Amino acid sequence: MAELFDQLRAMLDAQSTDIEHVIMHIQAFSIETPSWGYGNSGTRFHVFRWPGAARNLREKLADAAQVQHVTGCCPKVALHIPWDQVADWPEIKAYAEQLGLQLGAINPNLFQDNAYRSGSLCHFDQQVRNQAVEHVLSCVQIAQATGSDVISLWLADGTNYPGQDDLRKRRHRLLDSLQAIYAAFPETMRLLIEYKFFEPAFYSTDLPDWGTALLLAQKLGPQAEVLVDTGHHPQGTNIAQIVAQLLDEKRLGGFHFNDRKYADDDLIAGSLNPFELFCIFNEIIGAQHEDNTNGGRITYMIDQSHNIEPKIEAMIQSVMHIQTAYAKALLVDRIALHGAQESGDVLGAYRVLQAAYETDVRSLLAEVRMRQGRAPDPITAFRTSGYAERVASERITDEITSGYLGM
Amino acid sequence: MAELFDQLRAMLDAQSTDIEHVIMHIQAFSIETPSWGYGNSGTRFHVFRWPGAARNLREKLADAAQVQHVTGCCPKVALHIPWDQVADWPEIKAYAEQLGLQLGAINPNLFQDNAYRSGSLCHFDQQVRNQAVEHVLSCVQIAQATGSDVISLWLADGTNYPGQDDLRKRRHRLLDSLQAIYAAFPETMRLLIEYKFFEPAFYSTDLPDWGTALLLAQKLGPQAEVLVDTGHHPQGTNIAQIVAQLLDEKRLGGFHFNDRKYADDDLIAGSLNPFELFCIFNEIIGAQHEDNTNGGRITYMIDQSHNIEPKIEAMIQSVMHIQTAYAKALLVDRIALHGAQESGDVLGAYRVLQAAYETDVRSLLAEVRMRQGRAPDPITAFRTSGYAERVASERITDEITSGYLGM
Amino acid sequence: MAELFDQLRAMLDAQSTDIEHVIMHIQAFSIETPSWGYGNSGTRFHVFRWPGAARNLREKLADAAQVQHVTGCCPKVALHIPWDQVADWPEIKAYAEQLGLQLGAINPNLFQDNAYRSGSLCHFDQQVRNQAVEHVLSCVQIAQATGSDVISLWLADGTNYPGQDDLRKRRHRLLDSLQAIYAAFPETMRLLIEYKFFEPAFYSTDLPDWGTALLLAQKLGPQAEVLVDTGHHPQGTNIAQIVAQLLDEKRLGGFHFNDRKYADDDLIAGSLNPFELFCIFNEIIGAQHEDNTNGGRITYMIDQSHNIEPKIEAMIQSVMHIQTAYAKALLVDRIALHGAQESGDVLGAYRVLQAAYETDVRSLLAEVRMRQGRAPDPITAFRTSGYAERVASERITDEITSGYLGM
Amino acid sequence: MAELFDQLRAMLDAQSTDIEHVIMHIQAFSIETPSWGYGNSGTRFHVFRWPGAARNLREKLADAAQVQHVTGCCPKVALHIPWDQVADWPEIKAYAEQLGLQLGAINPNLFQDNAYRSGSLCHFDQQVRNQAVEHVLSCVQIAQATGSDVISLWLADGTNYPGQDDLRKRRHRLLDSLQAIYAAFPETMRLLIEYKFFEPAFYSTDLPDWGTALLLAQKLGPQAEVLVDTGHHPQGTNIAQIVAQLLDEKRLGGFHFNDRKYADDDLIAGSLNPFELFCIFNEIIGAQHEDNTNGGRITYMIDQSHNIEPKIEAMIQSVMHIQTAYAKALLVDRIALHGAQESGDVLGAYRVLQAAYETDVRSLLAEVRMRQGRAPDPITAFRTSGYAERVASERITDEITSGYLGM
């Protein structure tokens, strides 16, 4: 490993890239993990319970602390309300801090109430819209209690059939509801608006694409930004280009990372097309070189609900993939890239990216971890810790109290 | 309506199509409805319970009898085991007959048991495969008890990540399991093998396409055929062509009708692309003209689990759409079509289809219903029957005991 | 036919829709046909020449006059420069008027010059951008000479490989170029910005989606609007919803109609999913009811290049499909629709659309034509006119001078 | 480089993989390049001529010899007839041998003749079918003259509109035509049947998927096999699984490698999803471990027509990507993989693949090249050779005589 790292240093020297600069960036890069990724969840077909899966927020935090322990880049945990609702937020905040964690983005739930059959923030009935707005506002309050500065808004709203609702009216109602929410935002908090092209059974989703989300954010104000979930696009979409556009509009609020083969979006980030993930980071780092990354306000989050995988391992693996893509994007020789681009050297420019991508950065990431006193390989570290076996024996109630349970 | 029907008769006379012949075909055309379409079901996000949704098989049959009552073309109900498991099959068969119904295809469930985490008929563990085989064999016995002659086999099997399992071994295991099942088939029963291109969270599904299903059917023997679920294809697929190929191979066993916009397949059949449904029937009726429809053994079934729609109305609407597509396909002037095709008249041939498709067949279907003593419009008939209101007041327990519940 | 029309009148009376009002709208509805649809064109594989296909602008106009003659709703012809470049624009304008035609949208060509290898308006080289800007400005001058008030801008610009160019810089250059163009626009002219999700061989297209196009239009000013080409979307896209959003933003400038199965967009509009076309018009007519259609400034155009079909017939067929979808959308019972929507009657609302869609409007369109002194069926009228045979014998040079010729 | 190679050797030792064994496999692996990749070609929009692009078969072979010179794994060149038709085949064969090359697969052209408007081997007119069959048979004779043992058959046949032709009859005609062709095959020659899901402007393609191609191959006989073109699938397709199925059926005849973002298939292989390419090779090498690779008869070919890239560089880059994916697949620890699979260790199994994929194999491939006396980096070797500049100055006629020219 050490020798591989030295090789890498030499390679970077050759392209005038300071490896210590790269390491500094990697150290500063952090990824928020989702509380719901630690509990049991499933498809509409079945929930395969994982032995020892977290049953409540404290257990989720304990698991997240393990991820942070072995990776060193996951100090924050995103919450989902009401799945993670607790009576005493200061207490849970203190517990998190004790584990070395902070509470991250608050995710309202606007889909698991019978009132939402025809939508939530877009519902034709003002009363239902009010209920939804109230719920988001209560999340804003929770965020204040937990020290979170992000509300991640995802809607499962839409229509199942043509004609079911007036698409322009839904748009107006959505804007109205968001304006009511935005008005209550403290200045330090951001509203991240997530879009999704499809949803099971839907004919239209109310936030199908980045254009829709961006227009809303612009109408709301500077604290509203767009959240890119990598799994929420039509097949064949150039996500890196969407990222570039949002960076350019200074409205890229953050990411929900995950991957998918076709229709869903809960597979481990970067597990099916790691090069695409690299291209996304390449846009961000390219923009950073020009101080154009929305003031560093991009929040990197994972949004995955693992079905058959061990929950904690899947999260660690996801984090490693994201780190890998990020690290490789840092290795891109931007001077060479720029030169090739401006001279119309199509393949030469591509090869600059490809050279960075082909580089094995495992020794680099191991070095970063070892400098922090961590084991070089997070998965091995976790597997040998005995934690998984311990919680499997301790957490024996098989009650499921939250998550994607279809109930 | 009567005048519209007379117009239609005149139009058909002009193309030498006997409207009585068309009516005879429509009368002979029947669609099996699924028991699971009458109960509550949902996505992984939520189950929106419908007031009065059927809670058990008897109630599902009672609801199905309503559909048969107003449409006259749905005498059979497909069952899902164990969701519809009962202690006394002869009793339920008698109950169905009393309602004017027969029990149709038996659908085994190979996805809601914890043993199936890594698959069922394809699992690497022989014991799990045995369990799955045993379950299907028990369904064969149920079919014998209920007088059903079809087992519809759908697998939620696959892998979530590259490398998770050996794709060729899974194929071998699947064939082995199916051979064990097929060996127990009485001569009068058919095994319909369903394929699906994608499944939430999957990297590979074990039966992704018609080619995979057909190869298996061929290896098994003449009682194995392919089941086409209209919602189970990649975007942009020409399903009518797949139907044509299966007809040509004499292995088109049946359909699961439904529609979808992108990723799921539980919307009302023909609600988003009714022309595609018409093109599918056009292939079948074209083949019937040459006695090439697999000996009439095509079983037409609906496979839908409605999320926010009234269950019975959604089923009636689906049946009407399928009837409409079928009726329009019967109107195609096959002599003109053949002539245009053989002379390379690209648009002339297309226009023959289009002329049939543009025809309003509501009066024709109303005539068929009225000749059977039914109301001309099934939806109005059902809405005015008071049945929905009655069961909504009677079926008050909100317990959900089966279906896509995510648990 | 007359009886069918009377039936239709009675049906509309029942829903308080005045058929004369519907007819008035249909009479006011016009569709622009593209000059390039009358000449030979093809794929990169081959150009199948059609006997008698138009060889120059005068012949294209003569053919377009035939389409106008039999349909009565196609008084305008869109031009493509330089394919349709002529020395004397006043003369060609007079010729068009003599044929009962006007010259419509001017379409610049930014893809058939060797300079455009790395793009045109987005090229990294200022000189190439200048060349492209100059070309569009010359089209503005042509528009002034021809009395056209629309420039339709479509870019074949993009990158073929990741890294090939800086995606944000391309965006800046595009805006700069468009601003230079927009500055020269007379007040009565509109710039319609077309987007396309994919292009053969491209990794990114510079205008991939409606969001990109709309943002540019907003930055430019009120005379810039978005052009929706129905074939330019990812599979599974809800185009009707995009239309609704653009209507709501008052930036829906117009349409390029066509259809496609998967990858291209030159099939006859409405030939593969006529219901989708109907849903698009349903949004427009719904908005018209609220005076929200961008001041009536929606320009309806066909953009098709037929490969194996007779050019003129294919155009007539396309026009008829668009008229059909438009007419059906006019039949929607908007009061009933609104009522169902506001009461959450999912299927009831859908059925309002479906009832309009299922209606056979051929008699209605025939009535409209007959009131104008035209034959009821445009295809029959054209086929019996002998025009096709005449031009096939007259236009014998097989030289191809313009179009998608791959050279 | 040498040190990186030593690192790799050590890593492989640790998993009991003999690096010399790996090297031996890489040395034995060869890729056929296509003659048409060296000449000018384009989309229907434009052909951007490349300075010095080959103008005839001799020049194409000279260019291919350069690719072989720097990569050492491309001794064969596939030909396209009539684009590469020459009067004296023995002479051209001798010329190729003089360049160190052999002539590879013969590709008939069934799309650039006016007779093929409605198809070739599937045409409703027996005369056209005969013409197409005769053309393929003439290619068989060419193959015998050139020492080729493969005919690669790709059809641009299909229908543009529903109803245009009878889909089952097209299938019968195709089989008949293929049987006539197959009957003339010498025993040592193979017929590779290629499929493609879509084609510009098509409603149906006559060989849309692997199932269609495989069924035909089975009906023809053991010398007929399926050709997988990586760019010819619906979005979201698991190509590795198709490869696994074809291996299992012993009918995987070969590959046409390329990549694409959405709709076309002429981008450099592995340039957009290199992990997918790796997964494909993983299936092949997994099967080789069980002597199940169709007797080693898999022919690896590139099928790309570069639009804006330098032709020879693009080919070298493609070859390197394919070698890279192949080499990484050789590094997979198959014992560990098997163990993880059989114990249901979902992530453990995935990680075995991922570990191989993350490995930087550039030093390994450099070692292989250096052992053959070649430069370690083919692109640098080619760029410094001066060949590109030389042919750019020598090949000055800009006549285009073959290829995808749209004429």
PDB file of N, CA and C in Angstrom, chain A residues 5-6 13 30 48 61-64 81 118 126 144 201 205 240 245 251 277-278 283 285 301 304 322 326 336 338 342:
ATOM      1  N   PHE A   5       1.187   4.077  -2.801  1.00  0.00           N
ATOM      2  CA  PHE A   5       0.971   5.500  -2.534  1.00  0.00           C
ATOM      3  C   PHE A   5       2.138   6.336  -3.061  1.00  0.00           C
ATOM      4  N   ASP A   6       3.329   5.831  -2.851  1.00  0.00           N
ATOM      5  CA  ASP A   6       4.499   6.563  -3.357  1.00  0.00           C
ATOM      6  C   ASP A   6       4.458   6.669  -4.885  1.00  0.00           C
ATOM      7  N   ASP A  13       3.134  14.222  -9.111  1.00  0.00           N
ATOM      8  CA  ASP A  13       4.230  15.196  -9.271  1.00  0.00           C
ATOM      9  C   ASP A  13       4.430  15.516 -10.761  1.00  0.00           C
ATOM     10  N   SER A  30     -17.019  15.407   3.207  1.00  0.00           N
ATOM     11  CA  SER A  30     -17.822  14.545   4.075  1.00  0.00           C
ATOM     12  C   SER A  30     -19.170  14.210   3.451  1.00  0.00           C
ATOM     13  N   PHE A  48     -37.055  -7.961   3.860  1.00  0.00           N
ATOM     14  CA  PHE A  48     -36.165  -8.985   4.413  1.00  0.00           C
ATOM     15  C   PHE A  48     -35.452  -8.368   5.607  1.00  0.00           C
ATOM     16  N   LEU A  61     -28.252   5.790  15.118  1.00  0.00           N
ATOM     17  CA  LEU A  61     -27.099   6.656  15.365  1.00  0.00           C
ATOM     18  C   LEU A  61     -25.881   5.831  15.772  1.00  0.00           C
ATOM     19  N   ALA A  62     -26.125   4.836  16.585  1.00  0.00           N
ATOM     20  CA  ALA A  62     -25.012   3.968  16.996  1.00  0.00           C
ATOM     21  C   ALA A  62     -24.371   3.319  15.770  1.00  0.00           C
ATOM     22  N   ASP A  63     -25.212   2.874  14.846  1.00  0.00           N
ATOM     23  CA  ASP A  63     -24.692   2.253  13.623  1.00  0.00           C
ATOM     24  C   ASP A  63     -23.945   3.283  12.772  1.00  0.00           C
ATOM     25  N   ALA A  64     -24.545   4.464  12.664  1.00  0.00           N
ATOM     26  CA  ALA A  64     -23.893   5.525  11.881  1.00  0.00           C
ATOM     27  C   ALA A  64     -22.529   5.863  12.472  1.00  0.00           C
ATOM     28  N   ILE A  81     -38.596  12.381   9.325  1.00  0.00           N
ATOM     29  CA  ILE A  81     -39.676  12.595  10.290  1.00  0.00           C
ATOM     30  C   ILE A  81     -41.001  12.210   9.644  1.00  0.00           C
ATOM     31  N   SER A 118     -54.324  12.038  -2.784  1.00  0.00           N
ATOM     32  CA  SER A 118     -54.254  12.856  -4.011  1.00  0.00           C
ATOM     33  C   SER A 118     -53.137  13.888  -3.961  1.00  0.00           C
ATOM     34  N   GLN A 126     -57.413  22.438   0.320  1.00  0.00           N
ATOM     35  CA  GLN A 126     -56.575  23.351   1.107  1.00  0.00           C
ATOM     36  C   GLN A 126     -56.216  22.742   2.473  1.00  0.00           C
ATOM     37  N   GLN A 144     -34.134  23.189  13.886  1.00  0.00           N
ATOM     38  CA  GLN A 144     -33.562  24.181  14.805  1.00  0.00           C
ATOM     39  C   GLN A 144     -33.122  23.542  16.116  1.00  0.00           C
ATOM     40  N   ALA A 201     -46.435   3.614 -10.305  1.00  0.00           N
ATOM     41  CA  ALA A 201     -47.859   3.837 -10.560  1.00  0.00           C
ATOM     42  C   ALA A 201     -48.186   5.248 -11.038  1.00  0.00           C
ATOM     43  N   THR A 205     -45.239  12.967 -12.046  1.00  0.00           N
ATOM     44  CA  THR A 205     -44.776  13.360 -10.715  1.00  0.00           C
ATOM     45  C   THR A 205     -44.719  14.888 -10.696  1.00  0.00           C
ATOM     46  N   ALA A 240     -24.187  14.515 -15.092  1.00  0.00           N
ATOM     47  CA  ALA A 240     -23.071  15.454 -14.912  1.00  0.00           C
ATOM     48  C   ALA A 240     -23.414  16.806 -15.536  1.00  0.00           C
ATOM     49  N   GLN A 245     -25.104  22.541 -14.951  1.00  0.00           N
ATOM     50  CA  GLN A 245     -26.068  23.634 -15.107  1.00  0.00           C
ATOM     51  C   GLN A 245     -26.463  24.213 -13.744  1.00  0.00           C
ATOM     52  N   ARG A 251     -27.357  26.998  -7.826  1.00  0.00           N
ATOM     53  CA  ARG A 251     -28.491  26.427  -7.104  1.00  0.00           C
ATOM     54  C   ARG A 251     -28.318  24.927  -6.853  1.00  0.00           C
ATOM     55  N   LEU A 277     -20.427   8.452 -11.805  1.00  0.00           N
ATOM     56  CA  LEU A 277     -20.249   9.149 -10.529  1.00  0.00           C
ATOM     57  C   LEU A 277     -18.991  10.022 -10.582  1.00  0.00           C
ATOM     58  N   PHE A 278     -17.951   9.475 -11.163  1.00  0.00           N
ATOM     59  CA  PHE A 278     -16.709  10.234 -11.350  1.00  0.00           C
ATOM     60  C   PHE A 278     -16.962  11.477 -12.206  1.00  0.00           C
ATOM     61  N   GLU A 283     -17.320  17.558 -12.655  1.00  0.00           N
ATOM     62  CA  GLU A 283     -17.958  18.866 -12.864  1.00  0.00           C
ATOM     63  C   GLU A 283     -17.810  19.745 -11.628  1.00  0.00           C
ATOM     64  N   ILE A 285     -15.576  19.595  -9.180  1.00  0.00           N
ATOM     65  CA  ILE A 285     -14.202  20.016  -8.899  1.00  0.00           C
ATOM     66  C   ILE A 285     -13.721  20.991  -9.963  1.00  0.00           C
ATOM     67  N   MET A 301     -25.128  13.668   0.369  1.00  0.00           N
ATOM     68  CA  MET A 301     -25.849  12.714   1.200  1.00  0.00           C
ATOM     69  C   MET A 301     -26.055  11.406   0.446  1.00  0.00           C
ATOM     70  N   GLN A 304     -30.273   5.690   0.448  1.00  0.00           N
ATOM     71  CA  GLN A 304     -30.420   4.291   0.051  1.00  0.00           C
ATOM     72  C   GLN A 304     -31.185   3.538   1.137  1.00  0.00           C
ATOM     73  N   ILE A 322     -18.136   6.691  -3.125  1.00  0.00           N
ATOM     74  CA  ILE A 322     -18.249   8.145  -3.334  1.00  0.00           C
ATOM     75  C   ILE A 322     -16.885   8.793  -3.117  1.00  0.00           C
ATOM     76  N   TYR A 326     -14.707  10.840  -5.874  1.00  0.00           N
ATOM     77  CA  TYR A 326     -14.256  12.190  -5.547  1.00  0.00           C
ATOM     78  C   TYR A 326     -12.733  12.293  -5.667  1.00  0.00           C
ATOM     79  N   ALA A 336      -3.984  20.317 -18.318  1.00  0.00           N
ATOM     80  CA  ALA A 336      -3.976  19.531 -19.554  1.00  0.00           C
ATOM     81  C   ALA A 336      -5.374  19.452 -20.141  1.00  0.00           C
ATOM     82  N   HIS A 338      -7.867  21.582 -19.857  1.00  0.00           N
ATOM     83  CA  HIS A 338      -8.196  22.876 -20.447  1.00  0.00           C
ATOM     84  C   HIS A 338      -7.505  23.041 -21.802  1.00  0.00           C
ATOM     85  N   GLU A 342      -9.520  23.485 -25.383  1.00  0.00           N
ATOM     86  CA  GLU A 342      -9.451  24.726 -26.164  1.00  0.00           C
ATOM     87  C   GLU A 342      -8.785  24.530 -27.522  1.00  0.00           C
TER      88      GLU A 342
END
